[in-house]
Coordinates of C-alpha atoms and ligand atoms in Angstrom, one line a residue:
M192 CA -6.6 36.9 -23.3
S193 CA -3.0 36.5 -24.5
A194 CA -2.4 32.8 -24.2
T195 CA 1.0 31.2 -23.7
E196 CA 2.4 29.4 -26.8
V197 CA 4.0 26.0 -26.4
G198 CA 6.4 24.1 -28.7
L199 CA 9.2 21.6 -28.7
V200 CA 12.8 22.8 -28.2
V201 CA 15.0 22.2 -31.2
G202 CA 18.6 21.1 -30.4
S203 CA 20.2 21.2 -27.0
P204 CA 18.3 23.1 -24.2
A205 CA 21.8 24.4 -23.2
A206 CA 22.1 26.2 -26.6
A207 CA 18.6 27.7 -26.7
E208 CA 18.5 31.5 -26.6
A209 CA 15.9 32.2 -24.0
D210 CA 15.0 34.2 -20.9
A211 CA 15.2 31.1 -18.8
V212 CA 15.8 27.4 -18.9
V213 CA 13.9 25.3 -16.3
V214 CA 15.3 22.2 -14.6
G215 CA 13.6 20.0 -12.1
L216 CA 14.9 19.1 -8.6
L217 CA 14.2 16.4 -6.1
P218 CA 15.1 16.6 -2.4
G219 CA 18.5 15.0 -1.7
E220 CA 19.0 12.0 0.5
D221 CA 19.8 12.8 4.1
D222 CA 21.8 16.0 4.1
G223 CA 23.0 15.7 0.5
H224 CA 22.3 18.4 -2.0
P225 CA 19.1 18.3 -4.2
V226 CA 19.1 16.0 -7.3
L227 CA 18.4 17.0 -10.9
V228 CA 15.8 15.1 -12.7
A229 CA 16.0 13.7 -16.2
G230 CA 16.2 16.3 -18.9
A231 CA 18.7 18.5 -17.1
E232 CA 21.8 16.6 -18.3
E233 CA 23.1 19.1 -20.9
I234 CA 22.5 22.1 -18.6
D235 CA 24.4 20.3 -15.8
A236 CA 27.2 19.5 -18.2
A237 CA 27.4 23.2 -19.1
F238 CA 28.0 23.8 -15.4
D239 CA 30.7 21.1 -15.3
G240 CA 28.4 18.7 -13.5
E241 CA 28.1 21.0 -10.6
L242 CA 24.6 22.5 -11.2
A243 CA 22.9 20.7 -8.3
A244 CA 25.7 21.8 -5.9
L245 CA 25.3 25.4 -7.2
L246 CA 21.6 25.4 -6.8
D247 CA 22.0 24.0 -3.3
L248 CA 24.3 27.0 -2.5
A249 CA 21.5 29.2 -3.8
G250 CA 19.1 27.7 -1.3
A251 CA 17.3 25.2 -3.5
S252 CA 16.0 22.1 -1.7
G253 CA 13.9 20.3 -4.2
K254 CA 10.8 20.8 -2.1
A255 CA 7.5 20.9 -4.1
E256 CA 6.9 24.1 -6.0
E257 CA 10.0 25.9 -4.7
V258 CA 11.4 28.1 -7.5
V259 CA 15.0 29.3 -7.4
K260 CA 16.5 31.5 -10.1
V261 CA 20.2 31.6 -10.8
P262 CA 21.8 33.9 -13.5
S263 CA 23.6 31.6 -16.0
R264 CA 26.4 34.1 -16.8
G265 CA 26.9 32.6 -20.2
A266 CA 27.3 29.0 -19.1
V267 CA 24.2 28.2 -21.2
A268 CA 22.5 30.4 -23.8
A269 CA 19.5 31.2 -21.6
K270 CA 19.9 34.1 -19.2
L271 CA 18.6 32.4 -16.2
V272 CA 18.6 28.8 -14.9
V273 CA 15.4 28.3 -13.0
A274 CA 15.2 25.3 -10.7
V275 CA 11.8 24.0 -9.6
G276 CA 11.2 21.5 -6.8
L277 CA 9.2 18.4 -7.5
G278 CA 9.1 17.1 -3.9
P279 CA 10.1 13.6 -2.9
A280 CA 9.7 11.0 -5.7
E281 CA 9.6 7.3 -5.5
N282 CA 12.7 5.8 -7.2
G283 CA 13.7 9.3 -8.2
I284 CA 11.0 9.5 -10.9
P285 CA 8.3 12.2 -10.3
D286 CA 4.8 11.4 -11.3
G287 CA 2.6 13.4 -13.7
E288 CA 1.0 15.5 -11.0
Q289 CA 4.4 16.5 -9.5
V290 CA 5.5 17.6 -13.0
R291 CA 2.2 19.4 -13.6
R292 CA 2.3 21.3 -10.3
A293 CA 6.0 22.2 -10.7
S294 CA 5.3 23.5 -14.2
G295 CA 2.4 25.5 -13.0
A296 CA 4.6 27.0 -10.2
V297 CA 7.2 27.9 -12.8
A298 CA 4.7 29.5 -15.2
R299 CA 3.5 31.7 -12.3
A300 CA 7.0 32.6 -11.2
L301 CA 8.0 33.4 -14.8
A302 CA 5.1 35.7 -15.6
G303 CA 6.3 38.5 -17.8
S304 CA 9.0 36.4 -19.5
G305 CA 9.3 36.0 -23.3
R306 CA 10.8 32.7 -24.3
V307 CA 11.4 29.9 -21.8
V308 CA 12.8 26.4 -22.3
S309 CA 11.6 23.7 -19.9
T310 CA 13.5 20.4 -19.5
L311 CA 10.5 19.0 -17.5
G312 CA 9.0 17.7 -20.8
T313 CA 11.6 15.0 -20.8
V314 CA 10.0 13.6 -17.6
D315 CA 6.4 14.0 -18.7
L316 CA 5.6 16.1 -21.7
T317 CA 1.8 16.1 -21.3
A318 CA 2.0 17.1 -17.6
A319 CA 4.7 19.8 -18.3
A320 CA 2.6 21.4 -21.0
E321 CA -0.7 21.1 -19.1
G322 CA 0.8 22.5 -15.9
T323 CA 2.4 25.4 -17.8
L324 CA -0.7 26.4 -19.7
L325 CA -2.9 26.1 -16.6
G326 CA -0.5 27.9 -14.3
A327 CA -0.2 30.8 -16.8
Y328 CA -3.9 31.4 -16.6
R329 CA -5.1 34.9 -15.6
F330 CA -8.6 36.4 -15.6
T331 CA -8.5 40.1 -16.4
A332 CA -11.7 40.6 -18.3
F333 CA -13.2 42.8 -15.5
K334 CA -10.0 44.8 -14.7
G335 CA -10.1 48.5 -15.6
D336 CA -7.0 47.9 -17.7
P337 CA -6.9 44.2 -18.7
E338 CA -3.4 44.7 -20.1
A339 CA -1.9 46.0 -16.8
G340 CA 0.3 43.8 -14.7
K341 CA 2.6 41.1 -15.8
K342 CA 1.7 39.2 -19.0
P343 CA 1.6 35.4 -18.9
V344 CA 4.9 33.8 -20.1
A345 CA 4.8 34.3 -23.8
Q346 CA 6.3 31.1 -25.1
V347 CA 7.5 27.8 -23.5
E348 CA 9.5 25.2 -25.4
F349 CA 9.8 21.7 -24.0
S350 CA 12.4 19.1 -24.2
S351 CA 10.9 15.6 -24.6
A352 CA 12.0 12.0 -24.1
G353 CA 11.3 11.5 -27.8
D354 CA 9.3 8.3 -27.3
E355 CA 6.1 9.8 -28.5
D356 CA 4.8 12.2 -31.2
G357 CA 5.7 15.4 -29.3
L358 CA 3.6 17.7 -31.5
E359 CA 0.5 15.5 -31.1
V360 CA 1.0 15.5 -27.3
L361 CA 1.2 19.3 -27.3
R362 CA -1.9 19.6 -29.4
H363 CA -3.8 17.5 -26.9
A364 CA -2.5 19.4 -24.0
V365 CA -3.4 22.7 -25.6
A366 CA -7.0 21.5 -26.2
V367 CA -7.3 20.2 -22.6
A368 CA -5.9 23.5 -21.2
H369 CA -8.3 25.5 -23.4
A370 CA -11.3 23.6 -22.0
V371 CA -10.1 24.1 -18.4
R372 CA -9.5 27.8 -19.1
T373 CA -12.9 28.2 -20.7
T374 CA -14.4 26.6 -17.6
R375 CA -12.5 29.0 -15.3
D376 CA -13.5 32.0 -17.4
L377 CA -17.2 31.1 -17.0
I378 CA -16.9 30.6 -13.3
N379 CA -14.9 33.8 -12.8
T380 CA -17.4 35.9 -14.7
P381 CA -19.4 37.7 -12.1
P382 CA -23.1 36.9 -11.5
N383 CA -24.3 40.3 -12.8
A384 CA -22.7 39.5 -16.2
L385 CA -23.3 35.7 -16.2
Y386 CA -26.9 34.8 -15.5
P387 CA -29.1 32.1 -17.1
E388 CA -29.8 34.0 -20.4
T389 CA -26.2 35.1 -20.9
F390 CA -24.8 31.8 -19.7
A391 CA -27.0 30.0 -22.2
A392 CA -26.0 32.3 -25.0
R393 CA -22.3 31.8 -24.2
A394 CA -22.9 28.0 -24.1
K395 CA -24.6 28.2 -27.5
E396 CA -21.8 30.2 -29.0
L397 CA -19.1 27.8 -27.7
G398 CA -21.1 24.8 -28.8
E399 CA -21.9 26.0 -32.3
A400 CA -18.3 27.1 -32.8
A401 CA -17.3 23.5 -32.2
G402 CA -20.0 22.1 -34.5
L403 CA -22.3 20.8 -31.8
D404 CA -26.1 20.5 -31.9
V405 CA -27.4 23.1 -29.5
E406 CA -30.9 23.5 -28.0
V407 CA -31.9 26.2 -25.5
L408 CA -35.2 26.0 -23.7
D409 CA -36.3 29.4 -22.2
D410 CA -38.8 29.8 -19.4
A411 CA -41.8 29.5 -21.6
A412 CA -40.5 26.3 -23.2
L413 CA -39.6 24.9 -19.7
A414 CA -43.1 25.6 -18.5
E415 CA -44.6 23.9 -21.6
A416 CA -42.5 20.8 -21.0
G417 CA -43.0 20.6 -17.3
F418 CA -39.6 21.3 -15.8
G419 CA -40.9 22.1 -12.4
G420 CA -37.6 21.9 -10.6
V421 CA -35.8 24.4 -12.8
L422 CA -38.8 26.7 -12.9
G423 CA -39.4 26.5 -9.1
V424 CA -35.8 27.4 -8.2
G425 CA -35.6 30.1 -10.9
Q426 CA -39.0 31.8 -10.2
G427 CA -37.7 34.2 -7.6
S428 CA -35.3 35.9 -10.0
S429 CA -36.0 38.5 -12.8
R430 CA -33.3 36.6 -14.7
K431 CA -35.4 33.7 -16.0
P432 CA -34.1 30.1 -16.1
R433 CA -32.9 28.1 -19.1
L434 CA -32.1 24.5 -20.0
V435 CA -29.2 24.1 -22.5
R436 CA -28.5 20.9 -24.3
L437 CA -25.2 20.4 -26.3
S438 CA -24.6 17.3 -28.3
W439 CA -21.4 15.9 -29.9
S440 CA -22.3 13.0 -32.2
G441 CA -19.2 10.9 -31.5
G442 CA -18.4 10.9 -35.2
A443 CA -19.4 8.1 -37.6
T444 CA -19.2 5.1 -35.2
P445 CA -19.5 6.2 -31.6
V446 CA -18.5 3.5 -29.1
K447 CA -21.0 4.6 -26.4
K448 CA -23.4 7.3 -25.5
V449 CA -22.6 9.4 -22.4
A450 CA -24.9 11.9 -20.7
L451 CA -23.3 14.8 -18.8
V452 CA -25.3 17.0 -16.4
G453 CA -24.0 20.0 -14.6
K454 CA -25.4 22.4 -12.0
G455 CA -25.8 25.9 -13.4
I456 CA -26.9 28.1 -10.5
T457 CA -25.5 31.4 -11.6
F458 CA -25.9 32.8 -8.1
D459 CA -27.1 31.1 -5.0
T460 CA -28.4 33.4 -2.3
G461 CA -30.1 30.4 -0.7
G462 CA -33.5 32.0 -1.7
I463 CA -36.0 32.4 1.2
S464 CA -33.9 30.1 3.3
I465 CA -31.3 32.8 2.8
K466 CA -27.6 32.3 3.4
P467 CA -25.5 34.5 5.8
A468 CA -24.0 37.5 4.0
A469 CA -20.4 36.6 5.0
G470 CA -18.9 34.6 2.1
M471 CA -22.0 34.7 0.0
D472 CA -19.9 36.1 -2.9
H473 CA -18.4 32.5 -3.2
M474 CA -21.8 31.5 -4.7
T475 CA -20.8 33.1 -8.0
S476 CA -19.2 29.7 -8.5
D477 CA -22.4 27.7 -8.1
M478 CA -22.4 27.1 -11.9
S479 CA -19.0 25.3 -11.9
G480 CA -20.5 21.9 -12.8
A481 CA -22.4 23.4 -15.7
A482 CA -19.3 25.2 -17.0
A483 CA -17.3 22.0 -16.7
V484 CA -19.7 19.8 -18.7
I485 CA -20.2 22.5 -21.4
A486 CA -16.4 22.8 -21.8
T487 CA -15.9 19.0 -21.7
T488 CA -18.6 18.4 -24.4
V489 CA -16.9 21.0 -26.6
L490 CA -13.6 19.3 -25.9
A491 CA -14.9 15.9 -26.9
A492 CA -15.8 17.4 -30.3
T493 CA -12.4 19.2 -30.6
L494 CA -10.6 15.9 -30.0
E495 CA -13.2 14.0 -32.2
L496 CA -13.6 11.4 -29.5
P497 CA -15.6 8.4 -30.7
V498 CA -18.1 8.8 -27.9
A499 CA -21.5 10.5 -28.3
V500 CA -21.8 13.1 -25.6
T501 CA -24.8 15.2 -24.6
A502 CA -24.6 17.8 -21.9
T503 CA -27.9 18.7 -20.2
V504 CA -27.5 21.9 -18.3
P505 CA -30.1 23.5 -16.1
M506 CA -29.5 27.2 -15.4
A507 CA -31.2 29.4 -12.8
E508 CA -30.6 32.1 -10.2
N509 CA -31.7 31.3 -6.7
M510 CA -33.1 34.6 -5.3
P511 CA -35.5 35.6 -2.5
S512 CA -38.4 37.8 -3.6
D513 CA -42.1 37.9 -3.6
T514 CA -42.2 35.5 -6.6
A515 CA -39.6 33.1 -5.0
Y516 CA -40.5 29.5 -4.2
R517 CA -41.0 29.0 -0.5
P518 CA -40.2 26.4 2.2
G519 CA -43.4 24.2 2.1
D520 CA -44.0 24.5 -1.7
V521 CA -44.4 21.2 -3.6
L522 CA -42.8 21.1 -7.0
T523 CA -43.8 18.7 -9.8
M524 CA -40.6 17.7 -11.4
Y525 CA -39.9 16.8 -15.0
G526 CA -41.2 13.3 -15.3
G527 CA -43.9 13.7 -12.7
K528 CA -42.4 13.1 -9.3
T529 CA -43.3 15.6 -6.6
V530 CA -40.9 17.2 -4.2
E531 CA -41.7 19.1 -1.0
V532 CA -39.2 22.0 -0.6
L533 CA -38.2 22.2 3.0
N534 CA -35.2 24.3 2.4
T535 CA -34.9 26.6 -0.7
D536 CA -31.1 26.5 -0.3
A537 CA -31.1 22.9 -1.3
E538 CA -31.8 24.1 -4.9
G539 CA -29.1 22.4 -6.9
R540 CA -30.7 18.9 -6.5
L541 CA -34.0 20.3 -7.7
I542 CA -32.7 21.7 -11.0
L543 CA -30.5 18.6 -11.4
A544 CA -33.4 16.2 -10.9
D545 CA -35.2 17.7 -13.9
A546 CA -32.0 17.5 -16.0
I547 CA -31.2 14.0 -15.0
V548 CA -34.6 12.8 -16.0
R549 CA -34.4 14.6 -19.3
A550 CA -30.9 13.3 -20.0
A551 CA -32.1 9.7 -19.5
E552 CA -34.7 10.1 -22.3
D553 CA -31.8 9.9 -24.7
E554 CA -31.0 6.3 -23.4
P555 CA -27.4 6.9 -22.7
D556 CA -25.0 4.1 -21.6
Y557 CA -23.6 6.2 -18.7
L558 CA -24.7 9.4 -16.9
V559 CA -22.2 11.6 -15.1
E560 CA -23.4 14.6 -13.2
T561 CA -21.3 17.2 -11.4
S562 CA -22.2 20.0 -9.1
T563 CA -21.2 22.4 -6.3
L564 CA -23.9 20.6 -4.4
T565 CA -23.2 20.6 -0.6
G566 CA -21.2 22.4 2.0
A567 CA -21.1 19.0 3.6
Q568 CA -18.7 17.8 0.8
M569 CA -16.1 20.2 2.3
V570 CA -16.8 19.1 5.8
A571 CA -16.2 15.5 4.8
L572 CA -13.4 15.8 2.4
G573 CA -11.9 19.3 2.6
T574 CA -11.5 21.8 -0.2
R575 CA -9.5 19.8 -2.7
T576 CA -11.0 16.3 -2.8
A577 CA -14.3 15.8 -4.7
G578 CA -16.8 13.3 -3.4
I579 CA -18.0 10.7 -5.9
M580 CA -21.2 8.8 -5.5
G581 CA -23.4 6.7 -7.8
S582 CA -23.5 3.1 -9.0
D583 CA -20.5 1.2 -7.7
E584 CA -18.5 0.6 -10.8
L585 CA -18.9 4.0 -12.5
R586 CA -18.3 5.7 -9.2
D587 CA -15.0 3.9 -8.6
R588 CA -14.0 4.4 -12.2
V589 CA -14.6 8.2 -12.0
A590 CA -12.8 8.4 -8.6
A591 CA -9.8 6.6 -10.0
H592 CA -9.6 8.9 -13.1
G593 CA -9.8 11.9 -10.8
R594 CA -6.8 10.8 -8.8
A595 CA -4.9 9.9 -11.9
V596 CA -5.2 13.3 -13.5
G597 CA -4.5 15.3 -10.3
E598 CA -8.2 16.2 -9.6
D599 CA -8.3 14.5 -6.3
A600 CA -11.5 12.4 -5.8
W601 CA -12.8 9.8 -3.3
A602 CA -15.7 7.4 -3.5
M603 CA -18.4 7.9 -1.0
P604 CA -21.3 5.6 0.0
L605 CA -25.1 6.1 -0.4
P606 CA -26.3 4.6 2.8
E607 CA -29.7 3.1 2.3
H608 CA -31.2 4.3 5.6
L609 CA -30.9 7.9 4.4
R610 CA -33.7 7.4 1.9
A611 CA -36.3 7.3 4.6
E612 CA -35.1 10.6 6.0
L613 CA -36.2 12.2 2.7
D614 CA -39.8 11.0 3.1
S615 CA -42.3 13.8 2.9
R616 CA -45.6 14.4 4.6
V617 CA -47.3 15.6 1.4
A618 CA -45.1 14.8 -1.6
D619 CA -43.1 11.8 -3.1
L620 CA -40.0 13.1 -1.3
A621 CA -38.6 16.1 0.5
N622 CA -35.5 18.0 -0.7
V623 CA -33.7 17.8 2.6
T624 CA -33.5 15.5 5.7
G625 CA -34.2 16.8 9.1
N626 CA -30.6 17.0 10.2
R627 CA -27.2 17.9 8.7
F628 CA -25.5 14.5 9.2
G629 CA -24.2 12.9 6.0
G630 CA -25.4 16.0 4.0
M631 CA -23.3 15.1 0.9
L632 CA -24.7 11.6 0.9
A633 CA -28.3 12.6 1.4
A634 CA -28.0 14.9 -1.7
G635 CA -26.7 11.9 -3.6
I636 CA -29.6 9.7 -2.4
F637 CA -32.0 12.5 -3.5
L638 CA -30.5 12.5 -7.0
R639 CA -30.6 8.7 -7.2
E640 CA -34.4 8.9 -7.0
F641 CA -34.3 10.5 -10.5
V642 CA -31.8 8.2 -12.2
A643 CA -33.4 5.7 -14.6
E644 CA -33.4 2.1 -13.4
G645 CA -30.3 0.3 -14.4
L646 CA -28.4 3.3 -15.8
P647 CA -24.8 3.4 -14.6
W648 CA -24.4 6.9 -13.0
A649 CA -22.0 9.0 -11.0
H650 CA -22.4 12.2 -9.1
I651 CA -19.3 14.4 -8.5
D652 CA -19.7 16.9 -5.7
I653 CA -17.2 19.7 -6.3
A654 CA -18.3 22.3 -3.8
G655 CA -14.8 22.7 -2.5
P656 CA -12.5 21.7 -5.4
S657 CA -14.2 23.9 -8.0
F658 CA -13.3 27.3 -6.5
N659 CA -10.0 28.2 -4.8
T660 CA -10.6 30.8 -2.1
G661 CA -7.0 30.6 -0.9
G662 CA -3.8 31.6 -2.7
P663 CA -2.6 30.1 -6.0
W664 CA -0.8 26.7 -5.8
G665 CA 0.7 24.5 -8.4
Y666 CA -1.3 25.2 -11.6
T667 CA -4.4 26.2 -9.6
P668 CA -5.1 29.9 -9.6
K669 CA -7.4 31.8 -7.2
G670 CA -11.1 31.5 -8.2
G671 CA -12.4 28.9 -10.6
T672 CA -10.2 25.9 -11.0
G673 CA -11.8 24.0 -13.9
T674 CA -12.3 20.8 -11.9
P675 CA -13.5 18.2 -13.0
V676 CA -12.9 18.8 -16.8
R677 CA -9.8 16.6 -16.9
T678 CA -11.5 13.8 -14.9
L679 CA -14.5 13.8 -17.3
L680 CA -12.1 13.8 -20.3
A681 CA -10.1 10.9 -18.9
L682 CA -13.4 9.0 -18.4
L683 CA -14.6 9.7 -22.0
E684 CA -11.2 8.6 -23.4
D685 CA -11.4 5.5 -21.3
I686 CA -14.9 4.8 -22.6
A687 CA -13.7 5.5 -26.1
A688 CA -11.0 2.9 -25.7
N689 CA -12.7 0.3 -23.5
G690 CA -16.4 0.9 -23.7
Ligands
BES250 N1 -24.3 25.8 -3.5 C1 -24.5 25.3 -2.2 C2 -23.4 24.3 -1.8 C3 -22.1 25.0 -1.6 C4 -21.7 25.5 -0.3 C5 -21.1 25.0 -2.6 C6 -20.5 26.1 -0.2 C7 -19.9 25.6 -2.5 C8 -19.5 26.1 -1.2 C9 -25.8 24.5 -2.1 O1 -26.8 24.9 -3.0 C10 -26.3 24.6 -0.7 O2 -26.7 25.7 -0.3 N2 -26.4 23.4 -0.1 C11 -26.9 23.4 1.3 C12 -27.7 22.2 1.4 C13 -28.5 22.1 2.7 C14 -29.5 23.2 2.7 C15 -29.1 20.7 2.9 C16 -25.7 23.4 2.2 O3 -24.7 22.8 1.9 O4 -25.7 24.0 3.3
MN251 MN1 -28.0 26.4 -2.1
ZN252 ZN1 -26.2 26.0 -4.6

């Protein structure tokens, strides 16, 4: 995959020989023309201070993600002036997410370009670089000719406000974008190519390349150790389940120890409680949580965060067959609790329960789990907002980080009365309630049963946000989005700084 290169612009953006120079626009007050944002001063000066008026004539309004291209005709060294809308901004200063989305929209609109100069770095260098790199993403591994079509923009140079170490900011953004792109690649890899064995092999390769400790349990090892949830869900498939553990030490003096857990269902047919055929292809993304925690753990090592991180990742394929687990089966989970399976399509919580119990054996300070767990998440919050559950403080901390990095998130309750609805006639608990009300919360209540007493924990339901079934927007392409890698990173960085 040819990746976009980023750098800092040397000298005036007006003098830079490039295919295009990018300026940011805000909507004007009342009927006035749109307004240029910081960073565009020298470009505007080259147009005798009339750039905003000119862009207005060309139809630019400053509305979010609108891209308008105007030939420069020699006024500046770049061939094109490209204006991108940021949308309305408080006090005329766009926030990071506005810059990230606008930069993503520009990266998409300038696919096929060679060298581009972006003045959006002056507003927010981190956001401009991240948005550019994430917006330029394409997944072509399974195209007959992966090189066909427009190439991602080759090179983007950013202006900067100069109040920070620009090169260091870019290095960080490149590492973050790499982790998100890795996550997207894993999600976008089809289920006949990515199944537990190959997924585990890929995780091992990524982990070892980053210097992590890697452990892979195959089905025999899972049986030996009593991982009844992972084995039960995986037993209907000829592609046998795995449990992968990746550990970053946190360097010489780790501040805290964090357990990450991610759902790795490589394809979810629903099993014997089979799903309708329409839209079932979406279930190629049911390992998005697993992909995100693998990439985040690798990223923690790349950035040498002073936090010990261990990802515990259960991987299975949920298939109907004569060997599949059935509604009515009772599974003995890792750690000994028993679960009556009333619906084989509520499989995520079963593999996660095993993994959560295993993760707690390391005695972490925090446990964060993420999964494409329930359709109910989308009913409650839509396709772009993750539902966060767990212990009060960590839940709110995760939700706040999600919103701050542009991975929208909202704290949800775990109503106590739902626990009784998971009571089982024969086992310690059932895997579903008898109705669909509060389905996202019931799944959270189920997981809570497996979290060690007193361990601060959070569950991030990303059923909707992990996979974009609509058109591209901002820096979000179709398919795998890479959510919540940046939320998890923000949390780890927060823990590194504040405990
Ligand atoms: N993987 C699905 C949840 C899902 C649905 C993710 C749509 C992304 C998009 C999960 O395994 C599932 O099937 N959940 C059931 C739970 C129900 C049986 C209690 C659901 O949401 O219908
Ligand atoms: Mn399911
Ligand atoms: Zn699932």
